[in-house]
PDB file of C-alpha atoms in Angstrom:
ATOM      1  CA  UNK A   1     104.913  81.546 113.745  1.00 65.00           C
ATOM      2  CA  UNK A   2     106.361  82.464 110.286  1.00 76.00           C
ATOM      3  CA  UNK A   3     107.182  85.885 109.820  1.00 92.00           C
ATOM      4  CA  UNK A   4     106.401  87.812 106.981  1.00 96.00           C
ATOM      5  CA  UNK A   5     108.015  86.406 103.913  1.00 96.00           C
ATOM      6  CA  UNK A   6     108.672  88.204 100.595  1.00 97.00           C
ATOM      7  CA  UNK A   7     110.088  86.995  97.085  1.00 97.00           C
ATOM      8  CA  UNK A   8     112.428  86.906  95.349  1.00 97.00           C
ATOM      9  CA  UNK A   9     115.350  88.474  97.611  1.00 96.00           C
ATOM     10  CA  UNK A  10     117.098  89.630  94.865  1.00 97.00           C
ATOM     11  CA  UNK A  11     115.923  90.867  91.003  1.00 97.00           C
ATOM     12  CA  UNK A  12     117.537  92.471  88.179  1.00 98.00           C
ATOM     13  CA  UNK A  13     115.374  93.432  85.398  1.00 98.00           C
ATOM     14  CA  UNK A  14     116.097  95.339  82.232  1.00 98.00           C
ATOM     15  CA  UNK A  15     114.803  99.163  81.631  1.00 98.00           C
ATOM     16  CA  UNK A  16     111.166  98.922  80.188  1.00 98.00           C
ATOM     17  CA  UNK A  17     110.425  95.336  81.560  1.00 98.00           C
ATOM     18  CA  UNK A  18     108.047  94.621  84.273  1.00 98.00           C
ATOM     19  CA  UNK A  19     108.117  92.800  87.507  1.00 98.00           C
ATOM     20  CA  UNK A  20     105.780  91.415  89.991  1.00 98.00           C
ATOM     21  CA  UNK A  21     107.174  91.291  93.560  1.00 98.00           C
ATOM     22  CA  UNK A  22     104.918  88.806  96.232  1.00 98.00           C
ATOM     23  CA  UNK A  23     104.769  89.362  99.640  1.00 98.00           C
ATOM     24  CA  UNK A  24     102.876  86.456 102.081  1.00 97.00           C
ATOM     25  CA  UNK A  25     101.729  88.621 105.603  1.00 96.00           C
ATOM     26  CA  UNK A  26     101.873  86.937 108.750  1.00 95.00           C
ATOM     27  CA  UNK A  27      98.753  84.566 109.677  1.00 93.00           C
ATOM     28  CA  UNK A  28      96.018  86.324 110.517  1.00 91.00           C
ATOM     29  CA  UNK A  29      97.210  89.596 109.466  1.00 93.00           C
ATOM     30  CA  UNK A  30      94.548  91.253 106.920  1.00 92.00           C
ATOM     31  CA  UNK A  31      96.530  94.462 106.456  1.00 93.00           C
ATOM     32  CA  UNK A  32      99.806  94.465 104.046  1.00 95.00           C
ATOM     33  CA  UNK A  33     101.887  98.110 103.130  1.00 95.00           C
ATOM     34  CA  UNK A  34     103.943  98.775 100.630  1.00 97.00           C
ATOM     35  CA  UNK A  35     107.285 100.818 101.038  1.00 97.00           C
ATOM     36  CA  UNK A  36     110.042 101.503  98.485  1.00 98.00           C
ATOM     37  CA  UNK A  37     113.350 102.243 100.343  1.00 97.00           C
ATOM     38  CA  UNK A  38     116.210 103.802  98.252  1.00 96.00           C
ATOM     39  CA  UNK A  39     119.528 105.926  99.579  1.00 92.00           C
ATOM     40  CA  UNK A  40     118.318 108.924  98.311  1.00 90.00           C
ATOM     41  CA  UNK A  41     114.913 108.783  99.683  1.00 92.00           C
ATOM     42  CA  UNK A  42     114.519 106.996 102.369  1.00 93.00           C
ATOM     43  CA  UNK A  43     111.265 104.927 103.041  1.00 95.00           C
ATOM     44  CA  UNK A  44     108.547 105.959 101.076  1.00 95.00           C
ATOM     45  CA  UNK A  45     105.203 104.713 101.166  1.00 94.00           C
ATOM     46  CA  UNK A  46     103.502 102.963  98.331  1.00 96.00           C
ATOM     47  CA  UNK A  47     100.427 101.241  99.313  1.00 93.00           C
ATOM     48  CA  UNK A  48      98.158  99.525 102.030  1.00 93.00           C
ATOM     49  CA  UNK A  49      95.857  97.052 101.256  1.00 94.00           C
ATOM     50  CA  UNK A  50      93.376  95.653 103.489  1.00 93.00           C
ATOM     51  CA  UNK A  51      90.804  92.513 103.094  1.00 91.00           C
ATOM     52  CA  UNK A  52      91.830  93.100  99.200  1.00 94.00           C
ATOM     53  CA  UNK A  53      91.133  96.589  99.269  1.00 94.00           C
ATOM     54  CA  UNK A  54      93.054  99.508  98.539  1.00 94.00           C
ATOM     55  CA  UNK A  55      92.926 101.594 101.410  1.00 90.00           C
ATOM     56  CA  UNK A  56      95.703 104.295 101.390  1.00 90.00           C
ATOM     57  CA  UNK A  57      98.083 105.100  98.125  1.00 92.00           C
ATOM     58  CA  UNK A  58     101.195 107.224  98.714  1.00 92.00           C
ATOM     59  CA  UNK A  59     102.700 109.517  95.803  1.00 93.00           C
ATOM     60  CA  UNK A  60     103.929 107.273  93.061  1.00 96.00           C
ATOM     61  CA  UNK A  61     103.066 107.274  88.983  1.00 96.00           C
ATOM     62  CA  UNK A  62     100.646 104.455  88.087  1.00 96.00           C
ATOM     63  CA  UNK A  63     103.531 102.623  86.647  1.00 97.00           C
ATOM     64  CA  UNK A  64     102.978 100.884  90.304  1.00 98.00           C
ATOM     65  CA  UNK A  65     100.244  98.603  91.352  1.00 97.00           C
ATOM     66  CA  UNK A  66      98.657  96.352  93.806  1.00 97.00           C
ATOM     67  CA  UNK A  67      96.542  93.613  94.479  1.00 97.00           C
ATOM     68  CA  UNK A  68      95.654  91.445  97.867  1.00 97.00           C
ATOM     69  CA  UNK A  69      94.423  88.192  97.497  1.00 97.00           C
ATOM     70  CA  UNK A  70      91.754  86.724  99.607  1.00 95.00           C
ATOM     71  CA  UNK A  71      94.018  84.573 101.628  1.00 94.00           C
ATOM     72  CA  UNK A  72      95.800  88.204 102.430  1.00 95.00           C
ATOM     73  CA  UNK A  73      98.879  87.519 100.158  1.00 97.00           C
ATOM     74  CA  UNK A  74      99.880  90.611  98.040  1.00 98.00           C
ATOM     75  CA  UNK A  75     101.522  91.336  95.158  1.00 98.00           C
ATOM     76  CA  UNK A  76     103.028  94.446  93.649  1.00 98.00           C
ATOM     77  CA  UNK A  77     103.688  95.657  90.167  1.00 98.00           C
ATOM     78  CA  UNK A  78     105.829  97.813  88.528  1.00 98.00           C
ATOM     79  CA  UNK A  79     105.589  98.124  84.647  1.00 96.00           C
ATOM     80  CA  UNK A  80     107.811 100.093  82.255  1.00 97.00           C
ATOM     81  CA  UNK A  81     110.835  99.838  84.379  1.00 98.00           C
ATOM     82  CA  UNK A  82     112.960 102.627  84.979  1.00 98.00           C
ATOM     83  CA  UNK A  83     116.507 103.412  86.049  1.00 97.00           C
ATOM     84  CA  UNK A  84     115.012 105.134  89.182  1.00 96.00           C
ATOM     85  CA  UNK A  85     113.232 102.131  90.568  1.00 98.00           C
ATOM     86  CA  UNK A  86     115.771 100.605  91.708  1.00 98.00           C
ATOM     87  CA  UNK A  87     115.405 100.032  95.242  1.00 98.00           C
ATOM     88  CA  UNK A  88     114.751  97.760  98.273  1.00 97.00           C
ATOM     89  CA  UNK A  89     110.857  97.351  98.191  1.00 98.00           C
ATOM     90  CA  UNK A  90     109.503  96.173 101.388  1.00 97.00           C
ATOM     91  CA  UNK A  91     106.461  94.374 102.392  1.00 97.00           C
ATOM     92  CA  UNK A  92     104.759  94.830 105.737  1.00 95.00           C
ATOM     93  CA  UNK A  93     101.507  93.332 107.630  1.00 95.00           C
ATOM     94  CA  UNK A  94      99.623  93.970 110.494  1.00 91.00           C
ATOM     95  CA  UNK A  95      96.221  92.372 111.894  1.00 86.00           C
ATOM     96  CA  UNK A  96      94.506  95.527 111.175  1.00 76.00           C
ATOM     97  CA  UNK A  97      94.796  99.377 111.725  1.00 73.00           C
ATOM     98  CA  UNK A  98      98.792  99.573 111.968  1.00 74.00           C
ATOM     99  CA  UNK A  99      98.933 101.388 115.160  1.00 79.00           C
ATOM    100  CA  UNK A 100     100.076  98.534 117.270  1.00 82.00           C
ATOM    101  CA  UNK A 101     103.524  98.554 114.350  1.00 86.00           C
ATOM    102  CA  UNK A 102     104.034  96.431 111.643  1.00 92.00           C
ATOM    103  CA  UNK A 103     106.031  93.528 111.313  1.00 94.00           C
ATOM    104  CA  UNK A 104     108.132  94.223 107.775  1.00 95.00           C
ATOM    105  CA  UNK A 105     109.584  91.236 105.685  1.00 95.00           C
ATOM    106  CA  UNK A 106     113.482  91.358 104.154  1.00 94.00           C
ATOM    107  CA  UNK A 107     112.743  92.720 101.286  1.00 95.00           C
ATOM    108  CA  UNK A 108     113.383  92.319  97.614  1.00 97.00           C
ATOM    109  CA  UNK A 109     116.014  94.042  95.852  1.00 97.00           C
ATOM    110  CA  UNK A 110     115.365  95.099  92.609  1.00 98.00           C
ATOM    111  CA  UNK A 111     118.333  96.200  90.377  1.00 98.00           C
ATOM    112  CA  UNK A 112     116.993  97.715  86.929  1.00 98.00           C
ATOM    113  CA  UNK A 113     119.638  97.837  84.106  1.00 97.00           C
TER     114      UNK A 113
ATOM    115  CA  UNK B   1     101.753 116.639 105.975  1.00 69.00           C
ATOM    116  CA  UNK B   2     103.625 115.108 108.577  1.00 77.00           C
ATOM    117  CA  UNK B   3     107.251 115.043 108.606  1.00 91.00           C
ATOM    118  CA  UNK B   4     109.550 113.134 110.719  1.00 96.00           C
ATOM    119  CA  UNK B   5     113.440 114.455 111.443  1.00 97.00           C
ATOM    120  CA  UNK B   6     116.514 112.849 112.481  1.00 97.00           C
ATOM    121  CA  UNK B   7     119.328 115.375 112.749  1.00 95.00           C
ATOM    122  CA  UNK B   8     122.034 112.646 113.500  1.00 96.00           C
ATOM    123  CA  UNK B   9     123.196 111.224 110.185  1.00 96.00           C
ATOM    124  CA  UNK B  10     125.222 108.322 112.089  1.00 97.00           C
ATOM    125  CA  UNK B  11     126.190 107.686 115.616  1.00 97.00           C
ATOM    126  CA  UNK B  12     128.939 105.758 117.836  1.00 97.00           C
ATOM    127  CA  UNK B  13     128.957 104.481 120.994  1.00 98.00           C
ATOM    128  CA  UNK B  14     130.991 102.323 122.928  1.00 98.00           C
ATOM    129  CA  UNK B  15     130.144  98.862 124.153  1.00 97.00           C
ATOM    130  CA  UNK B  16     128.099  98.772 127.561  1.00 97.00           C
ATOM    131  CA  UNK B  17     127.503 103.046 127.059  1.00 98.00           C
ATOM    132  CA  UNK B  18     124.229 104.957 126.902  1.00 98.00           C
ATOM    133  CA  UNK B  19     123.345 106.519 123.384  1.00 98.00           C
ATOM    134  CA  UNK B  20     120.720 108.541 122.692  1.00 98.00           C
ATOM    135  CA  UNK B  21     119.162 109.106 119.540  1.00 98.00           C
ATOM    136  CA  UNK B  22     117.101 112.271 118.537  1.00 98.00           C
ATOM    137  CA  UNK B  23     113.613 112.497 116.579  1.00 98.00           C
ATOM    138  CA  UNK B  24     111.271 115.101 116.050  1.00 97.00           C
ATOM    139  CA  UNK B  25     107.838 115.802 113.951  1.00 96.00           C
ATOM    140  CA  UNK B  26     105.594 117.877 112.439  1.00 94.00           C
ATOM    141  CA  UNK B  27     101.995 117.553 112.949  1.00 91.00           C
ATOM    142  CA  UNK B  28      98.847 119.167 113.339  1.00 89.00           C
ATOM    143  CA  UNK B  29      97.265 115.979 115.039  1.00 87.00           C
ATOM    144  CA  UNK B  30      96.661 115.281 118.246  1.00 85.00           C
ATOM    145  CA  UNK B  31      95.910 111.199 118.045  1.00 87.00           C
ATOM    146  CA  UNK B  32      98.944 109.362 116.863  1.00 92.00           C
ATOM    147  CA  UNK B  33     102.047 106.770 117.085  1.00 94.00           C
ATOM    148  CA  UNK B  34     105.538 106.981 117.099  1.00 96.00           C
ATOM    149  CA  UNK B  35     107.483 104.287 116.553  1.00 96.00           C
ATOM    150  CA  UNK B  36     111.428 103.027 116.594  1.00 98.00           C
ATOM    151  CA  UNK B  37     112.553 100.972 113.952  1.00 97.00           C
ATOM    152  CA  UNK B  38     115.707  98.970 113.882  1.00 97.00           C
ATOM    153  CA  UNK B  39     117.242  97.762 110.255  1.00 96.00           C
ATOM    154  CA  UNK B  40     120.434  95.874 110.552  1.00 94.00           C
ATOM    155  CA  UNK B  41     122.656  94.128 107.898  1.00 88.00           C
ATOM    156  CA  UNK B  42     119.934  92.053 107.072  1.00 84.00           C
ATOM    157  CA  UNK B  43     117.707  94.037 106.415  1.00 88.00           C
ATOM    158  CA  UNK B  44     114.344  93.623 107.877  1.00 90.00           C
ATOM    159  CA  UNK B  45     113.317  96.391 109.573  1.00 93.00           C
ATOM    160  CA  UNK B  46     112.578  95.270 113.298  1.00 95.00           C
ATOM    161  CA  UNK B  47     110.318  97.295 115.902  1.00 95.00           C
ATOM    162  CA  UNK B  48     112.369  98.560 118.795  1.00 97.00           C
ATOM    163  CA  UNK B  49     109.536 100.535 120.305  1.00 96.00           C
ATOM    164  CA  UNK B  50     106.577 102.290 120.147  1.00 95.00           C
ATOM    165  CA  UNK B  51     104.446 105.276 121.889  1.00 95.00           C
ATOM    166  CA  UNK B  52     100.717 106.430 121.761  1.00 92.00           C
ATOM    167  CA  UNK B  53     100.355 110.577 121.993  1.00 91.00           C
ATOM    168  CA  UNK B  54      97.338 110.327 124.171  1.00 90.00           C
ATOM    169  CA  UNK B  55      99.396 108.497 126.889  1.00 88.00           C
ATOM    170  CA  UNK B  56     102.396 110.800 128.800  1.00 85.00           C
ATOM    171  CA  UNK B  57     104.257 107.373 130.282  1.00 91.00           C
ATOM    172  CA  UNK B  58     107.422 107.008 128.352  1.00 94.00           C
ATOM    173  CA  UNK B  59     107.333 103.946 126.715  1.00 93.00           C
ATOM    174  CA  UNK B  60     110.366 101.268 127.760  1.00 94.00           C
ATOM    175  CA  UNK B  61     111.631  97.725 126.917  1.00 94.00           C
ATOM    176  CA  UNK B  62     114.031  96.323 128.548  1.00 96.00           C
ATOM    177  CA  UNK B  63     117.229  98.706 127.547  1.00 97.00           C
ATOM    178  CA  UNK B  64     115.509 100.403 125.046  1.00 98.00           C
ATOM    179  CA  UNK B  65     113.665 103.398 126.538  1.00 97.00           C
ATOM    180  CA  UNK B  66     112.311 106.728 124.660  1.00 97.00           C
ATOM    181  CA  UNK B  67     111.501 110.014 125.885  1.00 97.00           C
ATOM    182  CA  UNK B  68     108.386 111.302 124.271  1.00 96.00           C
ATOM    183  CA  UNK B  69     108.013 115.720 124.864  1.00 95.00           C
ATOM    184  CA  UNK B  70     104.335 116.041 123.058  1.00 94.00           C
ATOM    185  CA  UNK B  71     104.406 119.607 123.284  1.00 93.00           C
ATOM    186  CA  UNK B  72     107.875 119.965 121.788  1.00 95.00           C
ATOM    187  CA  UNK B  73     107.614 116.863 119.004  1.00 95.00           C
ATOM    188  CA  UNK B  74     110.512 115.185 120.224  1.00 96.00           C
ATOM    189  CA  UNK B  75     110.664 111.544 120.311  1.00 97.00           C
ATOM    190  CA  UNK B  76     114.000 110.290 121.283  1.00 98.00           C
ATOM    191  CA  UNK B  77     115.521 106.954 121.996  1.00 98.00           C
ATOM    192  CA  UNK B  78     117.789 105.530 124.645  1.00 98.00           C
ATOM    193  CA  UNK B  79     119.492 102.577 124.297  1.00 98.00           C
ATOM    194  CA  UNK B  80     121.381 101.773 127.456  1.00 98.00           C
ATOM    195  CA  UNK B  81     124.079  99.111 127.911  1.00 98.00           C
ATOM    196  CA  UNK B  82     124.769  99.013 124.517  1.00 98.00           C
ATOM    197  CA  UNK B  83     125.538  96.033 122.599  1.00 97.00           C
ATOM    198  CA  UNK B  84     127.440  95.030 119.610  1.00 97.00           C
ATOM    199  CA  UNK B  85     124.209  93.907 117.709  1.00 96.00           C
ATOM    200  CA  UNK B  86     122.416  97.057 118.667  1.00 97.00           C
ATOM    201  CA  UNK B  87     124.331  98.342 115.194  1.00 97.00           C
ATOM    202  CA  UNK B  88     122.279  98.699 112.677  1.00 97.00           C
ATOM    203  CA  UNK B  89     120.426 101.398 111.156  1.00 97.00           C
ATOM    204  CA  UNK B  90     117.240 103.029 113.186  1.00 98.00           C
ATOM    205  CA  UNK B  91     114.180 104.580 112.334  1.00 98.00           C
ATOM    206  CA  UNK B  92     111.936 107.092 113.679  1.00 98.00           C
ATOM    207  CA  UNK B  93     108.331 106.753 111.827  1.00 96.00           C
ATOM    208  CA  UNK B  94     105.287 108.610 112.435  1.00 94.00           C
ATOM    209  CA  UNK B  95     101.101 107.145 112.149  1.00 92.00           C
ATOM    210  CA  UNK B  96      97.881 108.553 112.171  1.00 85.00           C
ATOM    211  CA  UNK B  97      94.653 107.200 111.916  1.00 76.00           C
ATOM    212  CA  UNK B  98      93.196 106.441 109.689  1.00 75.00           C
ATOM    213  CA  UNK B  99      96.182 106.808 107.062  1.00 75.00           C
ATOM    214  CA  UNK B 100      97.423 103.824 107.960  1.00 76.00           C
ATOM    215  CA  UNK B 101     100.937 105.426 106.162  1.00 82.00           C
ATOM    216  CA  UNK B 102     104.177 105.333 107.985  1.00 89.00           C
ATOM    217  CA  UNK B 103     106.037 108.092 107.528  1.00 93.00           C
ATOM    218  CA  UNK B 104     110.284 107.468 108.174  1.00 95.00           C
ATOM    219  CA  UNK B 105     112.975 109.691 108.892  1.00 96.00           C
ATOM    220  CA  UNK B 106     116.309 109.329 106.908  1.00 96.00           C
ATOM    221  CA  UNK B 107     117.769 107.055 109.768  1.00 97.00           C
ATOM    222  CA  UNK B 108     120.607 107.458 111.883  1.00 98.00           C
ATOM    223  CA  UNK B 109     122.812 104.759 111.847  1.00 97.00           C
ATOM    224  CA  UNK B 110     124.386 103.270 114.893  1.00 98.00           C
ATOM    225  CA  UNK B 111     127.788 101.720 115.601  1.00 97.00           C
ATOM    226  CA  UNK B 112     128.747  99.912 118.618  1.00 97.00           C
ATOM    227  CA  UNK B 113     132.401  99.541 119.522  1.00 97.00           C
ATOM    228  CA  UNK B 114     133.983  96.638 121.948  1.00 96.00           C
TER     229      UNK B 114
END
């Protein structure tokens, strides 16, 4: 069973560009989150989505944004890149309300310059 | 808000030892999960373990065992006959429902020495 599989692994990206990170959940799992993990931080959360739904949006400018597709693959968005977003972003799914844990991908690393 | 504390920036043990790792939280609720993440080298954050409030068993798997005081917020983890590739970085995270929002601590990483 393939795990949970994000891309690219690695991304570097000038200030005031935009990226699109993807993130493909495990099969059968309807529910993908969001986190942005940085040393000064920690995890944060970003966003769940569920059945391509929004469910749950943590504490981040618009400049960030989400979509599911209806074969539960997601993608995330950030536009007007800044120095600060720099970060490990990871992707995580689940089959539906979280609580049994979710099963996180490796990551993408995005280095803004 | 919840908030989730680990007071031990980084930890050693030696090879075949017993560490224990400390967690606590701040919550109003009284349905919720708890949950021990592992992130090594690689990466990918990996579940060690996880505990319902509403049940007072102390969860366990295999050497990994946690000790879960409800009344106090304190949600530690064991690991007993430690191993080389139990270094790595862990996490103590916090869920309610219906949030669906994992909230971390800052980690407390973890080296094994042979």
């Amino acid at each position: 069973k393939a795990g949970v599989t994000q891309t690219p692994r690695y991304l570097i990206k000038t200030r005031g560009q935009q990226v699109t990170l993807s993130c493909s959940p495990i099969s059968g799992h309807r529910s993908v989150s969001w986190y942005q993990q940085t040393p000064g931080q920690g995890l944060q959360f970003l966003f769940e989505y569920f059945s391509e739904t929004q469910r749950n949006k943590g504490n981040f400018p618009g400049r960030f944004s989400g979509r599911q597709f209806s074969n539960s693959r997601s993608e995330m968005n950030v536009s007007t890149l800044e120095l600060g977003d720099s970060a490990l972003y990871l992707c995580a799914s689940s089959l539906g309300q979280g609580s049994s844990g979710y099963t996180f991908g490796s990551g993408t690393r995005l280095t803004v310059v | 808000a919840q908030t989730v504390t680990q007071s031990q920036p980084e930890m050693s043990v030696q090879e075949a030892e017993t560490v224990t790792l400390s967690c606590t939280y701040d919550t109003s609720e009284n349905n919720y999960y708890l949950f021990w993440y592992k992130q090594p080298p690689s990466r990918q954050m990996i579940l060690v373990i996880r505990q319902e409030a509403y049940k007072q068993q102390n969860a366990t798997e295999n050497r990994f065992s946690v000790n879960f005081q409800k009344a106090a917020k304190s949600f530690s983890l064991k690991i007993s006959d430690s191993q080389l590739g139990d270094t790595a970085m862990y996490f103590c995270a916090f869920m309610k429902q219906p949030d669906n929002d994992m909230r971390f601590g800052a980690g407390t990483r973890l080296t094994v020495k042979p």
